[in-house]
Every structure is written in structure tokens, then in C-alpha cells.
Amino acid sequence: MVFSKRVPRHPAPDGGRLSPEMLRDFAAAGVLVLDGFVADTACNALRARVREIVDRFDPATVQSVFSTTDQTQLADRYFLESGDKIRFFLEADAFDAAGKLRGDKLDCLNKIGHALHDLDPVFDRFSRTPELAELVRRLGFADPGIIQSMYIFKPPRIGGEVLCHQDSTYIYTEPESCVGFWFALEDATPDNGCLEFIPGAHRGPLKARNRLMPDGRSVTETLDSSPWPTDERVIVPADKGTLVIFSGRAPHLSGPNRSARSRHAYTLHVIDKACRYPADNWLQRPDLKLRGFDDTCCSPT
Ligand code: FE2
């Protein structure tokens, strides 16, 4: 049974101090939208920083990884070893038939992952504001750790669709503790592939678990094969500066971007360090300490 077809939306609380009503809404729907959480200037600063990072990126260095279909193993390793690095992932349609990028490299990228928040000082500051630290504390995290970050481009015309999934499938702890934080850096609309949620469906089971196998591949094991009630999904437009918080169990998706406008977003995933983090999760960070919001050390563990 779906508890509610509403995706709760509130103005961002001062200082990240989530109210009891906001916490009740989050518990009921598995998702909470906070309008105006990030100032325009901070969104612009992050976009400017990513422009600098992408300017230094040479797509030729990864073209062999993505350009041919028989490079699956290479592409898998490039992804699976990115947990403690800054790596660039191109859209499936980034290259034309002649093997050339279709346009500005910024508009050919799917995402950058997965440790910008630890390895880049501008992203580090954006990811560890006092407001976000307070918000995470109020969500009930005893000892939070930011396990991953992604800069998501959803570029014009070729931005790929993301099928319905739960993030705890990929960021699994025992007990489950993953919560996603999605920041709109540009207006996200139904036209450019905004998020969609099935509110209340986080009360259902975890339907799949992704595991790293001894041979280095990752496989996704089905735990519950019942279909998602996708007819109950709710489209969640988000103006620039909006923060969407969602449970690792909350099913969500986003459509392709066929519009002329990009849909940049930045995401963080937080887990509780008190929970067990399995060695067969794909995301491992052998060279990076798992940091929360208070500690500033970034030396290897
Ligand atoms: Fe997701």
C-alpha cells in the first residue's frame, strides 16, 4: 500500500534545523523537498568549479574506455575503481559515428564521480556546510560519513534516462543507513529530466542488492521481483537551489533530457559509520578516510 501520493515540500529551514513536521513528512514519504536550501551564488560557484575541472579533462584519455562495445570490462574497472577518485563518465551518445565528441565536452558528460567532496576543496566546502551538518544530525545520524559524491550533467538532447531504483541497492549497510542529498544547480523540469519518486514506497522491501564478485565484476541480485508501482510516481520539479533528501529505500527515476537545456545537479550519499559496510559493496575507498561533517583530516586511513 502506498502511504501517500504527495512528495512533501517546504521552504528550507534556517540553519538546516528540520522541524518535527518536516521529519514526519520525510518518514512518511521517504523523500523531502527543501526549496531554496542553496544560495544562487553557491550553485554558480560549483558550476564554475566543474567547468575548470572539465577544462583540464582530456576526453581522449577515456575514449578507449567508452567508445567500443567490446570494452565492457575496461569500462567496468574504470567505474568500479572510482570510489576514491575523480573520474569522468561520458553519455552513451557522446561520440558521433566518426568517433568525435558531439560538442562541448561539458555537454557530453553524464557525471563525475565519486570523491569530489574529499579531493576538491571547492566541493569539500559545498558538501560540509554547517546547515547540511545540522540537517544530517536532525535526520538521526549518530556518526555520519559522506561515502560518495556525483556531479550529474544530464546534458541537453543526449542526457540519459535513469530507470527506477533504490540507492541502497548500491550503497548497502547493515542495518541500512544510506540517505541521498540531491542539489539542483539548475532548474530541473519535466522537460529536462527532473527526478520522479513513488512516495511512501520506501516502506517496501529492498528489491535488489549489487555486489562486487571475486572476479572483479559487479552483479545485481534480485531480492524481490514484484514490479514498481510506477503509475503512482510523482514528478518533482526543482528550482535551482533546491535540496531533495531521500531514503536509500526510496524508489526514484528520471527521464531522458531531450530539451535544449542542461540539468546539472550535485549529489551526496551519507551512511552511518556505526553500521557495517560490506567488503562486497562496489564502492570501496582504500585510499580515503570516510569523513563526516566535523573532521577535516583527509589523510589515508
Ligand atoms: Fe539514485
PDB file of C-alpha atoms and ligand atoms in Angstrom:
ATOM      1  CA  MET A   1       0.000   0.000   0.000  1.00  0.00           C
ATOM      2  CA  VAL A   2       1.300   3.430  -0.849  1.00  0.00           C
ATOM      3  CA  PHE A   3       1.104   5.707   2.159  1.00  0.00           C
ATOM      4  CA  SER A   4       0.875   8.992   0.355  1.00  0.00           C
ATOM      5  CA  LYS A   5       0.949  10.290  -3.192  1.00  0.00           C
ATOM      6  CA  ARG A   6       2.355  13.592  -2.050  1.00  0.00           C
ATOM      7  CA  VAL A   7       6.004  14.491  -2.186  1.00  0.00           C
ATOM      8  CA  PRO A   8       6.381  16.872   0.763  1.00  0.00           C
ATOM      9  CA  ARG A   9       7.881  20.278   0.001  1.00  0.00           C
ATOM     10  CA  HIS A  10       8.890  23.015   2.429  1.00  0.00           C
ATOM     11  CA  PRO A  11      10.955  26.197   2.369  1.00  0.00           C
ATOM     12  CA  ALA A  12      14.483  25.357   3.559  1.00  0.00           C
ATOM     13  CA  PRO A  13      14.648  25.721   7.356  1.00  0.00           C
ATOM     14  CA  ASP A  14      17.048  28.226   8.902  1.00  0.00           C
ATOM     15  CA  GLY A  15      20.391  26.678   9.750  1.00  0.00           C
ATOM     16  CA  GLY A  16      19.288  23.236   8.499  1.00  0.00           C
ATOM     17  CA  ARG A  17      17.063  22.859  11.563  1.00  0.00           C
ATOM     18  CA  LEU A  18      14.469  20.408  10.224  1.00  0.00           C
ATOM     19  CA  SER A  19      11.167  20.816  12.062  1.00  0.00           C
ATOM     20  CA  PRO A  20       9.219  17.899  13.591  1.00  0.00           C
ATOM     21  CA  GLU A  21       6.700  18.297  10.737  1.00  0.00           C
ATOM     22  CA  MET A  22       9.458  18.020   8.127  1.00  0.00           C
ATOM     23  CA  LEU A  23      10.842  14.913   9.838  1.00  0.00           C
ATOM     24  CA  ARG A  24       7.358  13.364   9.951  1.00  0.00           C
ATOM     25  CA  ASP A  25       6.893  14.114   6.251  1.00  0.00           C
ATOM     26  CA  PHE A  26      10.251  12.565   5.412  1.00  0.00           C
ATOM     27  CA  ALA A  27       9.445   9.437   7.421  1.00  0.00           C
ATOM     28  CA  ALA A  28       6.048   9.106   5.679  1.00  0.00           C
ATOM     29  CA  ALA A  29       7.082   9.749   2.076  1.00  0.00           C
ATOM     30  CA  GLY A  30      10.766   8.708   2.095  1.00  0.00           C
ATOM     31  CA  VAL A  31      11.538  11.968   0.335  1.00  0.00           C
ATOM     32  CA  LEU A  32      11.568  15.629   1.344  1.00  0.00           C
ATOM     33  CA  VAL A  33      11.987  18.674  -0.900  1.00  0.00           C
ATOM     34  CA  LEU A  34      13.516  21.824   0.621  1.00  0.00           C
ATOM     35  CA  ASP A  35      13.177  24.871  -1.621  1.00  0.00           C
ATOM     36  CA  GLY A  36      15.951  27.456  -1.539  1.00  0.00           C
ATOM     37  CA  PHE A  37      18.433  25.426   0.527  1.00  0.00           C
ATOM     38  CA  VAL A  38      21.431  26.599  -1.509  1.00  0.00           C
ATOM     39  CA  ALA A  39      22.062  30.223  -2.493  1.00  0.00           C
ATOM     40  CA  ASP A  40      22.292  31.056  -6.191  1.00  0.00           C
ATOM     41  CA  THR A  41      25.868  32.207  -5.698  1.00  0.00           C
ATOM     42  CA  ALA A  42      26.884  28.837  -4.216  1.00  0.00           C
ATOM     43  CA  CYS A  43      25.226  26.967  -7.134  1.00  0.00           C
ATOM     44  CA  ASN A  44      27.074  29.217  -9.584  1.00  0.00           C
ATOM     45  CA  ALA A  45      30.383  28.714  -7.791  1.00  0.00           C
ATOM     46  CA  LEU A  46      30.045  24.938  -8.019  1.00  0.00           C
ATOM     47  CA  ARG A  47      29.175  25.109 -11.719  1.00  0.00           C
ATOM     48  CA  ALA A  48      32.166  27.386 -12.347  1.00  0.00           C
ATOM     49  CA  ARG A  49      34.424  24.962 -10.491  1.00  0.00           C
ATOM     50  CA  VAL A  50      33.199  21.994 -12.509  1.00  0.00           C
ATOM     51  CA  ARG A  51      33.860  23.997 -15.694  1.00  0.00           C
ATOM     52  CA  GLU A  52      37.508  24.373 -14.559  1.00  0.00           C
ATOM     53  CA  ILE A  53      37.764  20.670 -13.716  1.00  0.00           C
ATOM     54  CA  VAL A  54      36.279  19.654 -17.062  1.00  0.00           C
ATOM     55  CA  ASP A  55      38.573  22.083 -18.913  1.00  0.00           C
ATOM     56  CA  ARG A  56      41.527  20.096 -17.565  1.00  0.00           C
ATOM     57  CA  PHE A  57      39.966  16.764 -18.590  1.00  0.00           C
ATOM     58  CA  ASP A  58      41.069  15.298 -21.921  1.00  0.00           C
ATOM     59  CA  PRO A  59      38.302  13.022 -23.272  1.00  0.00           C
ATOM     60  CA  ALA A  60      40.915  11.182 -25.348  1.00  0.00           C
ATOM     61  CA  THR A  61      42.172   9.650 -22.100  1.00  0.00           C
ATOM     62  CA  VAL A  62      38.894   7.759 -21.649  1.00  0.00           C
ATOM     63  CA  GLN A  63      37.747   7.431 -25.254  1.00  0.00           C
ATOM     64  CA  SER A  64      39.085   3.877 -25.481  1.00  0.00           C
ATOM     65  CA  VAL A  65      37.132   3.010 -22.342  1.00  0.00           C
ATOM     66  CA  PHE A  66      33.783   4.117 -23.714  1.00  0.00           C
ATOM     67  CA  SER A  67      33.985   4.128 -27.481  1.00  0.00           C
ATOM     68  CA  THR A  68      33.570   0.470 -28.374  1.00  0.00           C
ATOM     69  CA  THR A  69      31.114  -2.079 -27.130  1.00  0.00           C
ATOM     70  CA  ASP A  70      33.769  -4.738 -26.581  1.00  0.00           C
ATOM     71  CA  GLN A  71      35.448  -2.596 -23.906  1.00  0.00           C
ATOM     72  CA  THR A  72      32.890  -3.527 -21.250  1.00  0.00           C
ATOM     73  CA  GLN A  73      35.485  -4.901 -18.840  1.00  0.00           C
ATOM     74  CA  LEU A  74      37.635  -1.781 -19.152  1.00  0.00           C
ATOM     75  CA  ALA A  75      34.611   0.458 -18.587  1.00  0.00           C
ATOM     76  CA  ASP A  76      33.587  -1.632 -15.570  1.00  0.00           C
ATOM     77  CA  ARG A  77      37.015  -1.276 -13.968  1.00  0.00           C
ATOM     78  CA  TYR A  78      37.143   2.455 -14.667  1.00  0.00           C
ATOM     79  CA  PHE A  79      33.834   2.755 -12.813  1.00  0.00           C
ATOM     80  CA  LEU A  80      34.391   0.216 -10.044  1.00  0.00           C
ATOM     81  CA  GLU A  81      37.731   1.761  -9.037  1.00  0.00           C
ATOM     82  CA  SER A  82      36.387   5.321  -8.930  1.00  0.00           C
ATOM     83  CA  GLY A  83      35.198   5.331  -5.303  1.00  0.00           C
ATOM     84  CA  ASP A  84      38.205   7.292  -4.064  1.00  0.00           C
ATOM     85  CA  LYS A  85      38.935   9.217  -7.271  1.00  0.00           C
ATOM     86  CA  ILE A  86      37.618  11.957  -9.545  1.00  0.00           C
ATOM     87  CA  ARG A  87      36.623  10.181 -12.751  1.00  0.00           C
ATOM     88  CA  PHE A  88      34.655  11.276 -15.797  1.00  0.00           C
ATOM     89  CA  PHE A  89      31.778   9.302 -17.285  1.00  0.00           C
ATOM     90  CA  LEU A  90      30.531  10.168 -20.747  1.00  0.00           C
ATOM     91  CA  GLU A  91      26.995   9.882 -22.046  1.00  0.00           C
ATOM     92  CA  ALA A  92      26.277   6.826 -24.194  1.00  0.00           C
ATOM     93  CA  ASP A  93      25.699   9.140 -27.186  1.00  0.00           C
ATOM     94  CA  ALA A  94      28.734  11.358 -26.542  1.00  0.00           C
ATOM     95  CA  PHE A  95      30.561  10.328 -29.723  1.00  0.00           C
ATOM     96  CA  ASP A  96      29.266  10.632 -33.266  1.00  0.00           C
ATOM     97  CA  ALA A  97      29.641   7.912 -35.912  1.00  0.00           C
ATOM     98  CA  ALA A  98      33.109   9.219 -36.774  1.00  0.00           C
ATOM     99  CA  GLY A  99      34.238   8.841 -33.146  1.00  0.00           C
ATOM    100  CA  LYS A 100      34.258  12.578 -32.441  1.00  0.00           C
ATOM    101  CA  LEU A 101      32.642  14.226 -29.434  1.00  0.00           C
ATOM    102  CA  ARG A 102      29.331  15.738 -30.427  1.00  0.00           C
ATOM    103  CA  GLY A 103      30.073  19.162 -28.930  1.00  0.00           C
ATOM    104  CA  ASP A 104      31.443  20.957 -25.882  1.00  0.00           C
ATOM    105  CA  LYS A 105      32.832  18.223 -23.620  1.00  0.00           C
ATOM    106  CA  LEU A 106      30.764  19.620 -20.745  1.00  0.00           C
ATOM    107  CA  ASP A 107      27.672  18.688 -22.758  1.00  0.00           C
ATOM    108  CA  CYS A 108      28.903  15.154 -23.440  1.00  0.00           C
ATOM    109  CA  LEU A 109      29.406  14.115 -19.829  1.00  0.00           C
ATOM    110  CA  ASN A 110      26.964  12.012 -17.849  1.00  0.00           C
ATOM    111  CA  LYS A 111      28.661  12.512 -14.484  1.00  0.00           C
ATOM    112  CA  ILE A 112      31.841  12.938 -12.474  1.00  0.00           C
ATOM    113  CA  GLY A 113      32.278  10.570  -9.514  1.00  0.00           C
ATOM    114  CA  HIS A 114      32.787   9.623  -6.784  1.00  0.00           C
ATOM    115  CA  ALA A 115      35.086  11.569  -4.427  1.00  0.00           C
ATOM    116  CA  LEU A 116      34.889  15.220  -5.482  1.00  0.00           C
ATOM    117  CA  HIS A 117      33.752  16.041  -1.941  1.00  0.00           C
ATOM    118  CA  ASP A 118      37.019  14.734  -0.489  1.00  0.00           C
ATOM    119  CA  LEU A 119      39.525  15.589  -3.203  1.00  0.00           C
ATOM    120  CA  ASP A 120      38.479  19.049  -4.403  1.00  0.00           C
ATOM    121  CA  PRO A 121      38.474  21.963  -1.918  1.00  0.00           C
ATOM    122  CA  VAL A 122      35.526  23.793  -3.518  1.00  0.00           C
ATOM    123  CA  PHE A 123      33.356  20.661  -3.473  1.00  0.00           C
ATOM    124  CA  ASP A 124      34.601  19.846   0.040  1.00  0.00           C
ATOM    125  CA  ARG A 125      33.317  23.216   1.321  1.00  0.00           C
ATOM    126  CA  PHE A 126      29.985  22.923  -0.510  1.00  0.00           C
ATOM    127  CA  SER A 127      29.490  19.425   0.926  1.00  0.00           C
ATOM    128  CA  ARG A 128      30.275  20.304   4.531  1.00  0.00           C
ATOM    129  CA  THR A 129      28.356  23.462   5.384  1.00  0.00           C
ATOM    130  CA  PRO A 130      27.062  23.915   8.966  1.00  0.00           C
ATOM    131  CA  GLU A 131      23.489  23.868   7.578  1.00  0.00           C
ATOM    132  CA  LEU A 132      23.955  20.458   5.981  1.00  0.00           C
ATOM    133  CA  ALA A 133      25.731  19.117   9.075  1.00  0.00           C
ATOM    134  CA  GLU A 134      22.801  20.199  11.255  1.00  0.00           C
ATOM    135  CA  LEU A 135      20.267  18.743   8.858  1.00  0.00           C
ATOM    136  CA  VAL A 136      22.069  15.383   8.830  1.00  0.00           C
ATOM    137  CA  ARG A 137      22.223  15.421  12.631  1.00  0.00           C
ATOM    138  CA  ARG A 138      18.485  16.034  12.836  1.00  0.00           C
ATOM    139  CA  LEU A 139      17.845  13.124  10.473  1.00  0.00           C
ATOM    140  CA  GLY A 140      19.256  10.934  13.241  1.00  0.00           C
ATOM    141  CA  PHE A 141      22.770  10.133  12.064  1.00  0.00           C
ATOM    142  CA  ALA A 142      24.971   9.404  15.066  1.00  0.00           C
ATOM    143  CA  ASP A 143      28.251   9.256  13.160  1.00  0.00           C
ATOM    144  CA  PRO A 144      27.707  10.292   9.517  1.00  0.00           C
ATOM    145  CA  GLY A 145      30.175   9.629   6.728  1.00  0.00           C
ATOM    146  CA  ILE A 146      29.892  11.042   3.215  1.00  0.00           C
ATOM    147  CA  ILE A 147      30.517   7.903   1.223  1.00  0.00           C
ATOM    148  CA  GLN A 148      30.219   9.355  -2.285  1.00  0.00           C
ATOM    149  CA  SER A 149      29.507  12.413  -4.401  1.00  0.00           C
ATOM    150  CA  MET A 150      28.449  12.804  -8.004  1.00  0.00           C
ATOM    151  CA  TYR A 151      28.210  15.817 -10.280  1.00  0.00           C
ATOM    152  CA  ILE A 152      25.407  14.952 -12.703  1.00  0.00           C
ATOM    153  CA  PHE A 153      25.236  16.802 -16.016  1.00  0.00           C
ATOM    154  CA  LYS A 154      22.071  15.460 -17.712  1.00  0.00           C
ATOM    155  CA  PRO A 155      23.199  17.360 -20.813  1.00  0.00           C
ATOM    156  CA  PRO A 156      20.911  18.832 -23.489  1.00  0.00           C
ATOM    157  CA  ARG A 157      19.477  16.382 -26.064  1.00  0.00           C
ATOM    158  CA  ILE A 158      21.603  13.335 -25.065  1.00  0.00           C
ATOM    159  CA  GLY A 159      21.074  13.244 -21.274  1.00  0.00           C
ATOM    160  CA  GLY A 160      20.309   9.614 -20.468  1.00  0.00           C
ATOM    161  CA  GLU A 161      17.291   8.140 -18.704  1.00  0.00           C
ATOM    162  CA  VAL A 162      17.744   6.642 -15.220  1.00  0.00           C
ATOM    163  CA  LEU A 163      15.453   3.689 -14.535  1.00  0.00           C
ATOM    164  CA  CYS A 164      13.596   3.200 -11.263  1.00  0.00           C
ATOM    165  CA  HIS A 165      15.930   2.024  -8.488  1.00  0.00           C
ATOM    166  CA  GLN A 166      16.760   2.302  -4.780  1.00  0.00           C
ATOM    167  CA  ASP A 167      20.152   3.722  -3.821  1.00  0.00           C
ATOM    168  CA  SER A 168      20.587   1.173  -1.007  1.00  0.00           C
ATOM    169  CA  THR A 169      20.937  -1.408  -3.790  1.00  0.00           C
ATOM    170  CA  TYR A 170      24.374   0.103  -4.450  1.00  0.00           C
ATOM    171  CA  ILE A 171      25.226   1.735  -1.105  1.00  0.00           C
ATOM    172  CA  TYR A 172      24.271  -1.006   1.304  1.00  0.00           C
ATOM    173  CA  THR A 173      24.983  -1.059   5.019  1.00  0.00           C
ATOM    174  CA  GLU A 174      23.773  -3.320   7.832  1.00  0.00           C
ATOM    175  CA  PRO A 175      21.442  -2.006   9.088  1.00  0.00           C
ATOM    176  CA  GLU A 176      20.582   0.161   6.077  1.00  0.00           C
ATOM    177  CA  SER A 177      21.522   3.794   6.621  1.00  0.00           C
ATOM    178  CA  CYS A 178      22.022   5.377   3.187  1.00  0.00           C
ATOM    179  CA  VAL A 179      20.364   8.747   2.592  1.00  0.00           C
ATOM    180  CA  GLY A 180      20.730  10.737  -0.635  1.00  0.00           C
ATOM    181  CA  PHE A 181      21.077  14.529  -0.870  1.00  0.00           C
ATOM    182  CA  TRP A 182      20.369  15.933  -4.349  1.00  0.00           C
ATOM    183  CA  PHE A 183      21.099  19.599  -5.015  1.00  0.00           C
ATOM    184  CA  ALA A 184      19.593  21.292  -8.085  1.00  0.00           C
ATOM    185  CA  LEU A 185      22.299  23.513  -9.578  1.00  0.00           C
ATOM    186  CA  GLU A 186      19.965  24.485 -12.435  1.00  0.00           C
ATOM    187  CA  ASP A 187      16.188  24.370 -12.729  1.00  0.00           C
ATOM    188  CA  ALA A 188      15.054  20.749 -13.112  1.00  0.00           C
ATOM    189  CA  THR A 189      11.782  20.408 -15.016  1.00  0.00           C
ATOM    190  CA  PRO A 190       9.726  17.630 -16.631  1.00  0.00           C
ATOM    191  CA  ASP A 191      11.315  18.690 -19.960  1.00  0.00           C
ATOM    192  CA  ASN A 192      14.948  18.254 -18.925  1.00  0.00           C
ATOM    193  CA  GLY A 193      14.579  15.099 -16.838  1.00  0.00           C
ATOM    194  CA  CYS A 194      13.766  16.099 -13.263  1.00  0.00           C
ATOM    195  CA  LEU A 195      13.543  13.485 -10.513  1.00  0.00           C
ATOM    196  CA  GLU A 196      10.455  11.323 -10.019  1.00  0.00           C
ATOM    197  CA  PHE A 197       9.568   9.441  -6.823  1.00  0.00           C
ATOM    198  CA  ILE A 198       6.985   6.920  -5.668  1.00  0.00           C
ATOM    199  CA  PRO A 199       6.163   8.483  -2.292  1.00  0.00           C
ATOM    200  CA  GLY A 200       5.685   6.014   0.536  1.00  0.00           C
ATOM    201  CA  ALA A 201       7.159   3.111  -1.444  1.00  0.00           C
ATOM    202  CA  HIS A 202      10.328   3.225   0.710  1.00  0.00           C
ATOM    203  CA  ARG A 203       8.283   1.203   3.201  1.00  0.00           C
ATOM    204  CA  GLY A 204       8.530  -1.762   0.854  1.00  0.00           C
ATOM    205  CA  PRO A 205      11.491  -4.132   0.713  1.00  0.00           C
ATOM    206  CA  LEU A 206      14.906  -3.542  -0.781  1.00  0.00           C
ATOM    207  CA  LYS A 207      14.348  -5.083  -4.190  1.00  0.00           C
ATOM    208  CA  ALA A 208      17.921  -5.646  -5.334  1.00  0.00           C
ATOM    209  CA  ARG A 209      21.459  -5.741  -3.998  1.00  0.00           C
ATOM    210  CA  ASN A 210      24.542  -5.020  -6.059  1.00  0.00           C
ATOM    211  CA  ARG A 211      27.693  -6.944  -5.122  1.00  0.00           C
ATOM    212  CA  LEU A 212      31.297  -6.989  -6.198  1.00  0.00           C
ATOM    213  CA  MET A 213      32.255 -10.552  -7.138  1.00  0.00           C
ATOM    214  CA  PRO A 214      35.654 -12.182  -6.509  1.00  0.00           C
ATOM    215  CA  ASP A 215      36.453 -11.919 -10.245  1.00  0.00           C
ATOM    216  CA  GLY A 216      36.062  -8.129 -10.090  1.00  0.00           C
ATOM    217  CA  ARG A 217      32.684  -7.883 -11.820  1.00  0.00           C
ATOM    218  CA  SER A 218      29.674  -6.355 -10.124  1.00  0.00           C
ATOM    219  CA  VAL A 219      26.344  -8.127 -10.290  1.00  0.00           C
ATOM    220  CA  THR A 220      22.904  -7.025  -9.180  1.00  0.00           C
ATOM    221  CA  GLU A 221      20.947  -9.737  -7.424  1.00  0.00           C
ATOM    222  CA  THR A 222      17.140  -9.511  -7.421  1.00  0.00           C
ATOM    223  CA  LEU A 223      15.672  -9.827  -3.922  1.00  0.00           C
ATOM    224  CA  ASP A 224      12.050  -9.042  -4.799  1.00  0.00           C
ATOM    225  CA  SER A 225      10.794  -9.303  -8.374  1.00  0.00           C
ATOM    226  CA  SER A 226       7.463  -7.535  -7.929  1.00  0.00           C
ATOM    227  CA  PRO A 227       7.138  -4.545 -10.274  1.00  0.00           C
ATOM    228  CA  TRP A 228       7.423  -0.947  -9.097  1.00  0.00           C
ATOM    229  CA  PRO A 229       4.031   0.791  -8.848  1.00  0.00           C
ATOM    230  CA  THR A 230       5.273   3.295 -11.405  1.00  0.00           C
ATOM    231  CA  ASP A 231       1.741   4.567 -12.107  1.00  0.00           C
ATOM    232  CA  GLU A 232       1.976   6.161  -8.637  1.00  0.00           C
ATOM    233  CA  ARG A 233       5.134   8.088  -9.375  1.00  0.00           C
ATOM    234  CA  VAL A 234       5.196  11.814  -8.793  1.00  0.00           C
ATOM    235  CA  ILE A 235       7.232  14.225 -10.899  1.00  0.00           C
ATOM    236  CA  VAL A 236       9.353  16.503  -8.709  1.00  0.00           C
ATOM    237  CA  PRO A 237      10.398  19.708 -10.475  1.00  0.00           C
ATOM    238  CA  ALA A 238      13.098  21.550  -8.536  1.00  0.00           C
ATOM    239  CA  ASP A 239      14.227  25.129  -8.996  1.00  0.00           C
ATOM    240  CA  LYS A 240      17.929  25.911  -8.807  1.00  0.00           C
ATOM    241  CA  GLY A 241      18.998  25.819  -5.151  1.00  0.00           C
ATOM    242  CA  THR A 242      16.503  23.132  -4.119  1.00  0.00           C
ATOM    243  CA  LEU A 243      17.666  20.208  -1.970  1.00  0.00           C
ATOM    244  CA  VAL A 244      15.883  16.860  -2.300  1.00  0.00           C
ATOM    245  CA  ILE A 245      16.577  14.403   0.542  1.00  0.00           C
ATOM    246  CA  PHE A 246      15.605  10.772   0.060  1.00  0.00           C
ATOM    247  CA  SER A 247      15.862   7.455   1.826  1.00  0.00           C
ATOM    248  CA  GLY A 248      18.125   4.780   0.362  1.00  0.00           C
ATOM    249  CA  ARG A 249      14.949   2.689   0.068  1.00  0.00           C
ATOM    250  CA  ALA A 250      13.002   5.362  -1.860  1.00  0.00           C
ATOM    251  CA  PRO A 251      12.405   4.250  -5.468  1.00  0.00           C
ATOM    252  CA  HIS A 252      13.214   7.032  -7.911  1.00  0.00           C
ATOM    253  CA  LEU A 253      13.955   7.630 -11.567  1.00  0.00           C
ATOM    254  CA  SER A 254      14.468  10.380 -14.110  1.00  0.00           C
ATOM    255  CA  GLY A 255      13.594  10.636 -17.772  1.00  0.00           C
ATOM    256  CA  PRO A 256      15.971  11.472 -20.626  1.00  0.00           C
ATOM    257  CA  ASN A 257      16.818  15.080 -21.403  1.00  0.00           C
ATOM    258  CA  ARG A 258      15.753  15.786 -24.971  1.00  0.00           C
ATOM    259  CA  SER A 259      15.471  19.524 -24.338  1.00  0.00           C
ATOM    260  CA  ALA A 260      17.981  22.225 -25.268  1.00  0.00           C
ATOM    261  CA  ARG A 261      18.773  22.953 -21.599  1.00  0.00           C
ATOM    262  CA  SER A 262      21.129  21.059 -19.308  1.00  0.00           C
ATOM    263  CA  ARG A 263      20.064  19.870 -15.865  1.00  0.00           C
ATOM    264  CA  HIS A 264      23.123  19.999 -13.616  1.00  0.00           C
ATOM    265  CA  ALA A 265      22.808  18.533 -10.126  1.00  0.00           C
ATOM    266  CA  TYR A 266      25.184  17.520  -7.352  1.00  0.00           C
ATOM    267  CA  THR A 267      24.513  14.561  -5.076  1.00  0.00           C
ATOM    268  CA  LEU A 268      25.937  13.282  -1.811  1.00  0.00           C
ATOM    269  CA  HIS A 269      25.239   9.962  -0.129  1.00  0.00           C
ATOM    270  CA  VAL A 270      25.622   9.683   3.613  1.00  0.00           C
ATOM    271  CA  ILE A 271      25.842   6.484   5.657  1.00  0.00           C
ATOM    272  CA  ASP A 272      26.205   5.909   9.371  1.00  0.00           C
ATOM    273  CA  LYS A 273      29.723   4.810  10.242  1.00  0.00           C
ATOM    274  CA  ALA A 274      28.331   2.731  13.100  1.00  0.00           C
ATOM    275  CA  CYS A 275      26.735   0.392  10.532  1.00  0.00           C
ATOM    276  CA  ARG A 276      28.618  -2.453   8.863  1.00  0.00           C
ATOM    277  CA  TYR A 277      29.889  -1.558   5.394  1.00  0.00           C
ATOM    278  CA  PRO A 278      30.291  -4.823   3.454  1.00  0.00           C
ATOM    279  CA  ALA A 279      33.525  -5.573   1.626  1.00  0.00           C
ATOM    280  CA  ASP A 280      31.490  -6.623  -1.426  1.00  0.00           C
ATOM    281  CA  ASN A 281      29.887  -3.217  -1.981  1.00  0.00           C
ATOM    282  CA  TRP A 282      31.216  -1.942  -5.318  1.00  0.00           C
ATOM    283  CA  LEU A 283      32.245   1.370  -3.772  1.00  0.00           C
ATOM    284  CA  GLN A 284      35.445   0.969  -1.790  1.00  0.00           C
ATOM    285  CA  ARG A 285      37.761   3.769  -0.707  1.00  0.00           C
ATOM    286  CA  PRO A 286      41.091   2.143   0.119  1.00  0.00           C
ATOM    287  CA  ASP A 287      42.963   5.439  -0.168  1.00  0.00           C
ATOM    288  CA  LEU A 288      40.495   7.762   1.566  1.00  0.00           C
ATOM    289  CA  LYS A 289      39.290   8.053   5.125  1.00  0.00           C
ATOM    290  CA  LEU A 290      35.487   8.150   5.416  1.00  0.00           C
ATOM    291  CA  ARG A 291      34.781  11.660   6.667  1.00  0.00           C
ATOM    292  CA  GLY A 292      31.680  13.207   8.132  1.00  0.00           C
ATOM    293  CA  PHE A 293      30.994  16.890   8.618  1.00  0.00           C
ATOM    294  CA  ASP A 294      33.247  17.810  11.537  1.00  0.00           C
ATOM    295  CA  ASP A 295      36.564  16.161  10.846  1.00  0.00           C
ATOM    296  CA  THR A 296      38.780  17.902   8.350  1.00  0.00           C
ATOM    297  CA  CYS A 297      41.527  15.319   8.009  1.00  0.00           C
ATOM    298  CA  CYS A 298      41.766  13.805   4.534  1.00  0.00           C
ATOM    299  CA  SER A 299      44.783  11.571   5.060  1.00  0.00           C
ATOM    300  CA  PRO A 300      44.502   7.896   4.142  1.00  0.00           C
ATOM    301  CA  THR A 301      43.242   5.530   6.808  1.00  0.00           C
TER     302      THR A 301
HETATM  303 FE   FE2 B   1      19.658   7.043  -7.406  1.00  0.00          FE
END
